[in-house]
JSON list of C-alpha atoms in Angstrom, two decimals:
[
{"chain": "A", "resi": 1, "resn": "MET", "atom": "CA", "xyz": [60.05, 114.34, 163.92]},
{"chain": "A", "resi": 2, "resn": "ARG", "atom": "CA", "xyz": [60.44, 113.81, 160.27]},
{"chain": "A", "resi": 3, "resn": "GLU", "atom": "CA", "xyz": [63.71, 113.73, 158.50]},
{"chain": "A", "resi": 4, "resn": "ARG", "atom": "CA", "xyz": [64.22, 116.09, 155.72]},
{"chain": "A", "resi": 5, "resn": "GLY", "atom": "CA", "xyz": [62.95, 114.61, 152.42]},
{"chain": "A", "resi": 6, "resn": "ALA", "atom": "CA", "xyz": [61.05, 111.75, 154.07]},
{"chain": "A", "resi": 7, "resn": "LEU", "atom": "CA", "xyz": [57.49, 111.09, 153.04]},
{"chain": "A", "resi": 8, "resn": "PRO", "atom": "CA", "xyz": [54.64, 111.40, 155.49]},
{"chain": "A", "resi": 9, "resn": "PRO", "atom": "CA", "xyz": [53.30, 108.11, 156.83]},
{"chain": "A", "resi": 10, "resn": "ILE", "atom": "CA", "xyz": [50.52, 106.55, 154.80]},
{"chain": "A", "resi": 11, "resn": "THR", "atom": "CA", "xyz": [47.26, 106.39, 156.58]},
{"chain": "A", "resi": 12, "resn": "GLN", "atom": "CA", "xyz": [45.18, 103.32, 155.97]},
{"chain": "A", "resi": 13, "resn": "SER", "atom": "CA", "xyz": [42.09, 104.79, 154.40]},
{"chain": "A", "resi": 14, "resn": "PRO", "atom": "CA", "xyz": [39.62, 102.35, 152.78]},
{"chain": "A", "resi": 15, "resn": "ARG", "atom": "CA", "xyz": [40.38, 103.75, 149.35]},
{"chain": "A", "resi": 16, "resn": "VAL", "atom": "CA", "xyz": [44.16, 103.31, 149.63]},
{"chain": "A", "resi": 17, "resn": "HIS", "atom": "CA", "xyz": [43.69, 99.80, 151.00]},
{"chain": "A", "resi": 18, "resn": "HIS", "atom": "CA", "xyz": [41.46, 98.94, 148.03]},
{"chain": "A", "resi": 19, "resn": "LEU", "atom": "CA", "xyz": [44.07, 100.18, 145.52]},
{"chain": "A", "resi": 20, "resn": "THR", "atom": "CA", "xyz": [46.92, 98.28, 147.13]},
{"chain": "A", "resi": 21, "resn": "ASN", "atom": "CA", "xyz": [44.92, 95.03, 146.99]},
{"chain": "A", "resi": 22, "resn": "ARG", "atom": "CA", "xyz": [44.17, 95.60, 143.35]},
{"chain": "A", "resi": 23, "resn": "ILE", "atom": "CA", "xyz": [47.81, 96.20, 142.49]},
{"chain": "A", "resi": 24, "resn": "MET", "atom": "CA", "xyz": [48.89, 93.10, 144.33]},
{"chain": "A", "resi": 25, "resn": "ARG", "atom": "CA", "xyz": [46.54, 90.88, 142.32]},
{"chain": "A", "resi": 26, "resn": "ILE", "atom": "CA", "xyz": [48.18, 91.60, 138.96]},
{"chain": "A", "resi": 27, "resn": "ARG", "atom": "CA", "xyz": [49.75, 88.42, 137.68]},
{"chain": "A", "resi": 28, "resn": "SER", "atom": "CA", "xyz": [52.71, 88.29, 135.41]},
{"chain": "A", "resi": 29, "resn": "ARG", "atom": "CA", "xyz": [51.94, 87.20, 131.87]},
{"chain": "A", "resi": 30, "resn": "ASP", "atom": "CA", "xyz": [55.02, 84.98, 131.70]},
{"chain": "A", "resi": 31, "resn": "SER", "atom": "CA", "xyz": [53.60, 82.52, 134.19]},
{"chain": "A", "resi": 32, "resn": "GLU", "atom": "CA", "xyz": [50.38, 82.08, 132.17]},
{"chain": "A", "resi": 33, "resn": "GLN", "atom": "CA", "xyz": [51.88, 81.75, 128.67]},
{"chain": "A", "resi": 34, "resn": "GLY", "atom": "CA", "xyz": [55.01, 79.79, 129.39]},
{"chain": "A", "resi": 35, "resn": "GLU", "atom": "CA", "xyz": [58.34, 80.55, 127.79]},
{"chain": "A", "resi": 36, "resn": "ILE", "atom": "CA", "xyz": [58.53, 82.52, 124.56]},
{"chain": "A", "resi": 37, "resn": "ILE", "atom": "CA", "xyz": [60.63, 80.93, 121.83]},
{"chain": "A", "resi": 38, "resn": "ASN", "atom": "CA", "xyz": [62.78, 83.35, 119.86]},
{"chain": "A", "resi": 39, "resn": "ILE", "atom": "CA", "xyz": [62.73, 82.20, 116.22]},
{"chain": "A", "resi": 40, "resn": "SER", "atom": "CA", "xyz": [64.54, 85.14, 114.66]},
{"chain": "A", "resi": 41, "resn": "SER", "atom": "CA", "xyz": [67.84, 83.25, 114.44]},
{"chain": "A", "resi": 42, "resn": "MET", "atom": "CA", "xyz": [66.07, 80.27, 112.83]},
{"chain": "A", "resi": 43, "resn": "ILE", "atom": "CA", "xyz": [64.51, 82.60, 110.24]},
{"chain": "A", "resi": 44, "resn": "ASP", "atom": "CA", "xyz": [67.96, 84.05, 109.52]},
{"chain": "A", "resi": 45, "resn": "VAL", "atom": "CA", "xyz": [69.37, 80.57, 108.93]},
{"chain": "A", "resi": 46, "resn": "MET", "atom": "CA", "xyz": [66.47, 79.68, 106.62]},
{"chain": "A", "resi": 47, "resn": "PHE", "atom": "CA", "xyz": [67.02, 82.81, 104.52]},
{"chain": "A", "resi": 48, "resn": "ILE", "atom": "CA", "xyz": [70.74, 82.05, 104.29]},
{"chain": "A", "resi": 49, "resn": "LEU", "atom": "CA", "xyz": [69.95, 78.50, 103.12]},
{"chain": "A", "resi": 50, "resn": "ILE", "atom": "CA", "xyz": [67.49, 79.77, 100.52]},
{"chain": "A", "resi": 51, "resn": "ILE", "atom": "CA", "xyz": [70.04, 82.27, 99.19]},
{"chain": "A", "resi": 52, "resn": "PHE", "atom": "CA", "xyz": [72.74, 79.57, 99.16]},
{"chain": "A", "resi": 53, "resn": "PHE", "atom": "CA", "xyz": [70.59, 77.16, 97.14]},
{"chain": "A", "resi": 54, "resn": "LEU", "atom": "CA", "xyz": [69.54, 79.89, 94.69]},
{"chain": "A", "resi": 55, "resn": "VAL", "atom": "CA", "xyz": [73.15, 80.91, 94.09]},
{"chain": "A", "resi": 56, "resn": "THR", "atom": "CA", "xyz": [74.57, 77.39, 93.75]},
{"chain": "A", "resi": 57, "resn": "THR", "atom": "CA", "xyz": [71.81, 75.92, 91.60]},
{"chain": "A", "resi": 58, "resn": "THR", "atom": "CA", "xyz": [72.68, 75.49, 87.96]},
{"chain": "A", "resi": 59, "resn": "PHE", "atom": "CA", "xyz": [69.86, 75.38, 85.50]},
{"chain": "A", "resi": 60, "resn": "LYS", "atom": "CA", "xyz": [70.19, 73.22, 82.43]},
{"chain": "A", "resi": 61, "resn": "GLU", "atom": "CA", "xyz": [70.54, 75.42, 79.42]},
{"chain": "A", "resi": 62, "resn": "GLU", "atom": "CA", "xyz": [69.38, 74.27, 76.04]},
{"chain": "A", "resi": 63, "resn": "GLU", "atom": "CA", "xyz": [72.17, 73.95, 73.51]},
{"chain": "A", "resi": 64, "resn": "VAL", "atom": "CA", "xyz": [71.37, 76.35, 70.70]},
{"chain": "A", "resi": 65, "resn": "ASP", "atom": "CA", "xyz": [73.74, 77.52, 67.98]},
{"chain": "A", "resi": 66, "resn": "HIS", "atom": "CA", "xyz": [72.48, 80.97, 67.06]},
{"chain": "A", "resi": 67, "resn": "LEU", "atom": "CA", "xyz": [74.36, 80.89, 63.77]},
{"chain": "A", "resi": 68, "resn": "VAL", "atom": "CA", "xyz": [72.09, 78.09, 62.53]},
{"chain": "A", "resi": 69, "resn": "LYS", "atom": "CA", "xyz": [68.88, 79.37, 60.93]},
{"chain": "A", "resi": 70, "resn": "LEU", "atom": "CA", "xyz": [66.39, 76.53, 60.77]},
{"chain": "A", "resi": 71, "resn": "PRO", "atom": "CA", "xyz": [64.05, 76.09, 57.80]},
{"chain": "A", "resi": 72, "resn": "VAL", "atom": "CA", "xyz": [60.33, 76.54, 58.42]},
{"chain": "A", "resi": 73, "resn": "GLU", "atom": "CA", "xyz": [58.22, 73.39, 58.58]},
{"chain": "A", "resi": 74, "resn": "SER", "atom": "CA", "xyz": [54.88, 73.57, 56.81]},
{"chain": "A", "resi": 75, "resn": "ARG", "atom": "CA", "xyz": [52.76, 71.31, 59.03]},
{"chain": "A", "resi": 76, "resn": "ASN", "atom": "CA", "xyz": [53.77, 73.02, 62.32]},
{"chain": "A", "resi": 77, "resn": "GLN", "atom": "CA", "xyz": [54.60, 69.79, 64.12]},
{"chain": "A", "resi": 78, "resn": "SER", "atom": "CA", "xyz": [57.19, 69.93, 66.86]},
{"chain": "A", "resi": 79, "resn": "LEU", "atom": "CA", "xyz": [59.54, 67.20, 67.98]},
{"chain": "A", "resi": 80, "resn": "THR", "atom": "CA", "xyz": [59.56, 66.15, 71.61]},
{"chain": "A", "resi": 81, "resn": "GLN", "atom": "CA", "xyz": [62.71, 64.52, 72.94]},
{"chain": "A", "resi": 82, "resn": "THR", "atom": "CA", "xyz": [64.03, 63.57, 76.33]},
{"chain": "A", "resi": 83, "resn": "ALA", "atom": "CA", "xyz": [67.01, 65.75, 77.17]},
{"chain": "A", "resi": 84, "resn": "GLY", "atom": "CA", "xyz": [69.10, 63.01, 78.82]},
{"chain": "A", "resi": 85, "resn": "ASN", "atom": "CA", "xyz": [69.32, 60.81, 75.73]},
{"chain": "A", "resi": 86, "resn": "LEU", "atom": "CA", "xyz": [69.49, 63.56, 73.13]},
{"chain": "A", "resi": 87, "resn": "ILE", "atom": "CA", "xyz": [72.55, 64.63, 71.13]},
{"chain": "A", "resi": 88, "resn": "LYS", "atom": "CA", "xyz": [72.21, 67.88, 69.21]},
{"chain": "A", "resi": 89, "resn": "VAL", "atom": "CA", "xyz": [74.37, 68.28, 66.11]},
{"chain": "A", "resi": 90, "resn": "ASN", "atom": "CA", "xyz": [74.35, 71.73, 64.51]},
{"chain": "A", "resi": 91, "resn": "ILE", "atom": "CA", "xyz": [75.31, 72.24, 60.88]},
{"chain": "A", "resi": 92, "resn": "ARG", "atom": "CA", "xyz": [76.15, 75.84, 59.99]},
{"chain": "A", "resi": 93, "resn": "ASP", "atom": "CA", "xyz": [75.66, 77.39, 56.58]},
{"chain": "A", "resi": 94, "resn": "ASN", "atom": "CA", "xyz": [79.35, 76.89, 55.74]},
{"chain": "A", "resi": 95, "resn": "GLY", "atom": "CA", "xyz": [79.13, 73.16, 56.54]},
{"chain": "A", "resi": 96, "resn": "ALA", "atom": "CA", "xyz": [80.83, 73.29, 59.95]},
{"chain": "A", "resi": 97, "resn": "TYR", "atom": "CA", "xyz": [79.61, 70.68, 62.46]},
{"chain": "A", "resi": 98, "resn": "VAL", "atom": "CA", "xyz": [79.08, 72.03, 65.97]},
{"chain": "A", "resi": 99, "resn": "VAL", "atom": "CA", "xyz": [78.44, 69.79, 68.98]},
{"chain": "A", "resi": 100, "resn": "MET", "atom": "CA", "xyz": [78.09, 71.24, 72.51]},
{"chain": "A", "resi": 101, "resn": "GLY", "atom": "CA", "xyz": [79.42, 74.59, 71.32]},
{"chain": "A", "resi": 102, "resn": "GLN", "atom": "CA", "xyz": [82.58, 73.20, 69.70]},
{"chain": "A", "resi": 103, "resn": "ALA", "atom": "CA", "xyz": [83.30, 72.84, 66.00]},
{"chain": "A", "resi": 104, "resn": "VAL", "atom": "CA", "xyz": [84.29, 69.26, 65.12]},
{"chain": "A", "resi": 105, "resn": "THR", "atom": "CA", "xyz": [85.30, 67.37, 62.01]},
{"chain": "A", "resi": 106, "resn": "GLU", "atom": "CA", "xyz": [83.39, 64.40, 60.59]},
{"chain": "A", "resi": 107, "resn": "GLU", "atom": "CA", "xyz": [85.96, 62.00, 62.06]},
{"chain": "A", "resi": 108, "resn": "LYS", "atom": "CA", "xyz": [85.73, 63.48, 65.56]},
{"chain": "A", "resi": 109, "resn": "LEU", "atom": "CA", "xyz": [81.94, 63.54, 65.29]},
{"chain": "A", "resi": 110, "resn": "THR", "atom": "CA", "xyz": [81.94, 59.83, 64.39]},
{"chain": "A", "resi": 111, "resn": "GLU", "atom": "CA", "xyz": [84.26, 58.94, 67.30]},
{"chain": "A", "resi": 112, "resn": "TRP", "atom": "CA", "xyz": [82.27, 61.01, 69.75]},
{"chain": "A", "resi": 113, "resn": "MET", "atom": "CA", "xyz": [78.95, 59.49, 68.64]},
{"chain": "A", "resi": 114, "resn": "LYS", "atom": "CA", "xyz": [80.41, 55.98, 69.03]},
{"chain": "A", "resi": 115, "resn": "GLU", "atom": "CA", "xyz": [81.44, 56.78, 72.61]},
{"chain": "A", "resi": 116, "resn": "GLU", "atom": "CA", "xyz": [78.05, 58.27, 73.43]},
{"chain": "A", "resi": 117, "resn": "ARG", "atom": "CA", "xyz": [76.26, 55.30, 71.85]},
{"chain": "A", "resi": 118, "resn": "GLU", "atom": "CA", "xyz": [78.26, 52.90, 74.05]},
{"chain": "A", "resi": 119, "resn": "LYS", "atom": "CA", "xyz": [77.36, 54.91, 77.16]},
{"chain": "A", "resi": 120, "resn": "LYS", "atom": "CA", "xyz": [73.67, 55.29, 76.29]},
{"chain": "A", "resi": 121, "resn": "PRO", "atom": "CA", "xyz": [72.31, 52.64, 73.88]},
{"chain": "A", "resi": 122, "resn": "GLU", "atom": "CA", "xyz": [68.93, 54.40, 73.48]},
{"chain": "A", "resi": 123, "resn": "ILE", "atom": "CA", "xyz": [70.49, 57.70, 72.42]},
{"chain": "A", "resi": 124, "resn": "LYS", "atom": "CA", "xyz": [68.69, 59.97, 69.94]},
{"chain": "A", "resi": 125, "resn": "VAL", "atom": "CA", "xyz": [70.19, 62.55, 67.60]},
{"chain": "A", "resi": 126, "resn": "LEU", "atom": "CA", "xyz": [68.61, 65.87, 66.68]},
{"chain": "A", "resi": 127, "resn": "VAL", "atom": "CA", "xyz": [70.25, 67.51, 63.66]},
{"chain": "A", "resi": 128, "resn": "ARG", "atom": "CA", "xyz": [69.84, 71.28, 63.48]},
{"chain": "A", "resi": 129, "resn": "CYS", "atom": "CA", "xyz": [70.81, 72.17, 59.92]},
{"chain": "A", "resi": 130, "resn": "ASP", "atom": "CA", "xyz": [71.02, 75.74, 58.63]},
{"chain": "A", "resi": 131, "resn": "LYS", "atom": "CA", "xyz": [68.55, 76.40, 55.82]},
{"chain": "A", "resi": 132, "resn": "GLU", "atom": "CA", "xyz": [71.38, 77.74, 53.62]},
{"chain": "A", "resi": 133, "resn": "SER", "atom": "CA", "xyz": [73.69, 74.73, 54.08]},
{"chain": "A", "resi": 134, "resn": "LYS", "atom": "CA", "xyz": [74.08, 72.04, 51.44]},
{"chain": "A", "resi": 135, "resn": "HIS", "atom": "CA", "xyz": [72.21, 68.77, 51.78]},
{"chain": "A", "resi": 136, "resn": "LEU", "atom": "CA", "xyz": [75.55, 66.96, 51.60]},
{"chain": "A", "resi": 137, "resn": "TYR", "atom": "CA", "xyz": [76.37, 67.91, 55.22]},
{"chain": "A", "resi": 138, "resn": "LEU", "atom": "CA", "xyz": [73.00, 66.71, 56.47]},
{"chain": "A", "resi": 139, "resn": "ALA", "atom": "CA", "xyz": [73.39, 63.45, 54.55]},
{"chain": "A", "resi": 140, "resn": "ASN", "atom": "CA", "xyz": [76.85, 62.97, 56.10]},
{"chain": "A", "resi": 141, "resn": "VAL", "atom": "CA", "xyz": [75.48, 63.35, 59.65]},
{"chain": "A", "resi": 142, "resn": "MET", "atom": "CA", "xyz": [72.62, 60.95, 58.93]},
{"chain": "A", "resi": 143, "resn": "SER", "atom": "CA", "xyz": [75.14, 58.48, 57.47]},
{"chain": "A", "resi": 144, "resn": "ILE", "atom": "CA", "xyz": [77.28, 58.76, 60.61]},
{"chain": "A", "resi": 145, "resn": "CYS", "atom": "CA", "xyz": [74.20, 58.09, 62.76]},
{"chain": "A", "resi": 146, "resn": "ARG", "atom": "CA", "xyz": [73.39, 54.98, 60.73]},
{"chain": "A", "resi": 147, "resn": "PHE", "atom": "CA", "xyz": [77.04, 53.81, 60.85]},
{"chain": "A", "resi": 148, "resn": "VAL", "atom": "CA", "xyz": [77.26, 54.23, 64.63]},
{"chain": "A", "resi": 149, "resn": "GLY", "atom": "CA", "xyz": [73.89, 52.55, 65.17]},
{"chain": "A", "resi": 150, "resn": "VAL", "atom": "CA", "xyz": [71.83, 55.41, 66.54]},
{"chain": "A", "resi": 151, "resn": "PRO", "atom": "CA", "xyz": [68.24, 54.11, 66.73]},
{"chain": "A", "resi": 152, "resn": "GLU", "atom": "CA", "xyz": [66.60, 57.47, 66.01]},
{"chain": "A", "resi": 153, "resn": "ALA", "atom": "CA", "xyz": [67.81, 60.62, 64.25]},
{"chain": "A", "resi": 154, "resn": "ASN", "atom": "CA", "xyz": [65.54, 63.61, 63.57]},
{"chain": "A", "resi": 155, "resn": "ILE", "atom": "CA", "xyz": [65.90, 66.89, 61.75]},
{"chain": "A", "resi": 156, "resn": "ALA", "atom": "CA", "xyz": [64.94, 70.06, 63.61]},
{"chain": "A", "resi": 157, "resn": "VAL", "atom": "CA", "xyz": [62.86, 72.70, 61.87]},
{"chain": "A", "resi": 158, "resn": "ARG", "atom": "CA", "xyz": [61.41, 76.00, 63.00]},
{"chain": "A", "resi": 159, "resn": "THR", "atom": "CA", "xyz": [57.63, 76.04, 63.39]},
{"chain": "A", "resi": 160, "resn": "GLU", "atom": "CA", "xyz": [55.74, 79.22, 62.58]},
{"chain": "A", "resi": 161, "resn": "LYS", "atom": "CA", "xyz": [53.19, 80.37, 65.11]}
]
């Protein structure tokens, strides 16, 4: 007698036997492919590193005094300088000398150029003089460069394109 809820016994028909053999032959895919490496955590770390380097990187900004309006040069030649050995001196229309964003006097400019010349003997000076300023201020900066011993001093102009 059968218990209540029990299944009837399976009879071994050729069709059922064929299906059970087929099911038994299925292999697991893990044994053929080996172990799967989870790289999602490594990708997370790489994105965090990329974001960290983007946030902490400082880009060198060019020193530009927007109050200085350069005169236009007629031959459209531009000056090329190496940034590491270049000092930029801005002369505003009122005659104020500006170096690295700070207004300085002629005396402080002379002292600072001496110090920079001692640190870097091959230093170059680029004078950005406002087109409305007097030539006296430009001549003073060039005189300071000569006094300190700067090997090369140039005057910046705006090229029209």
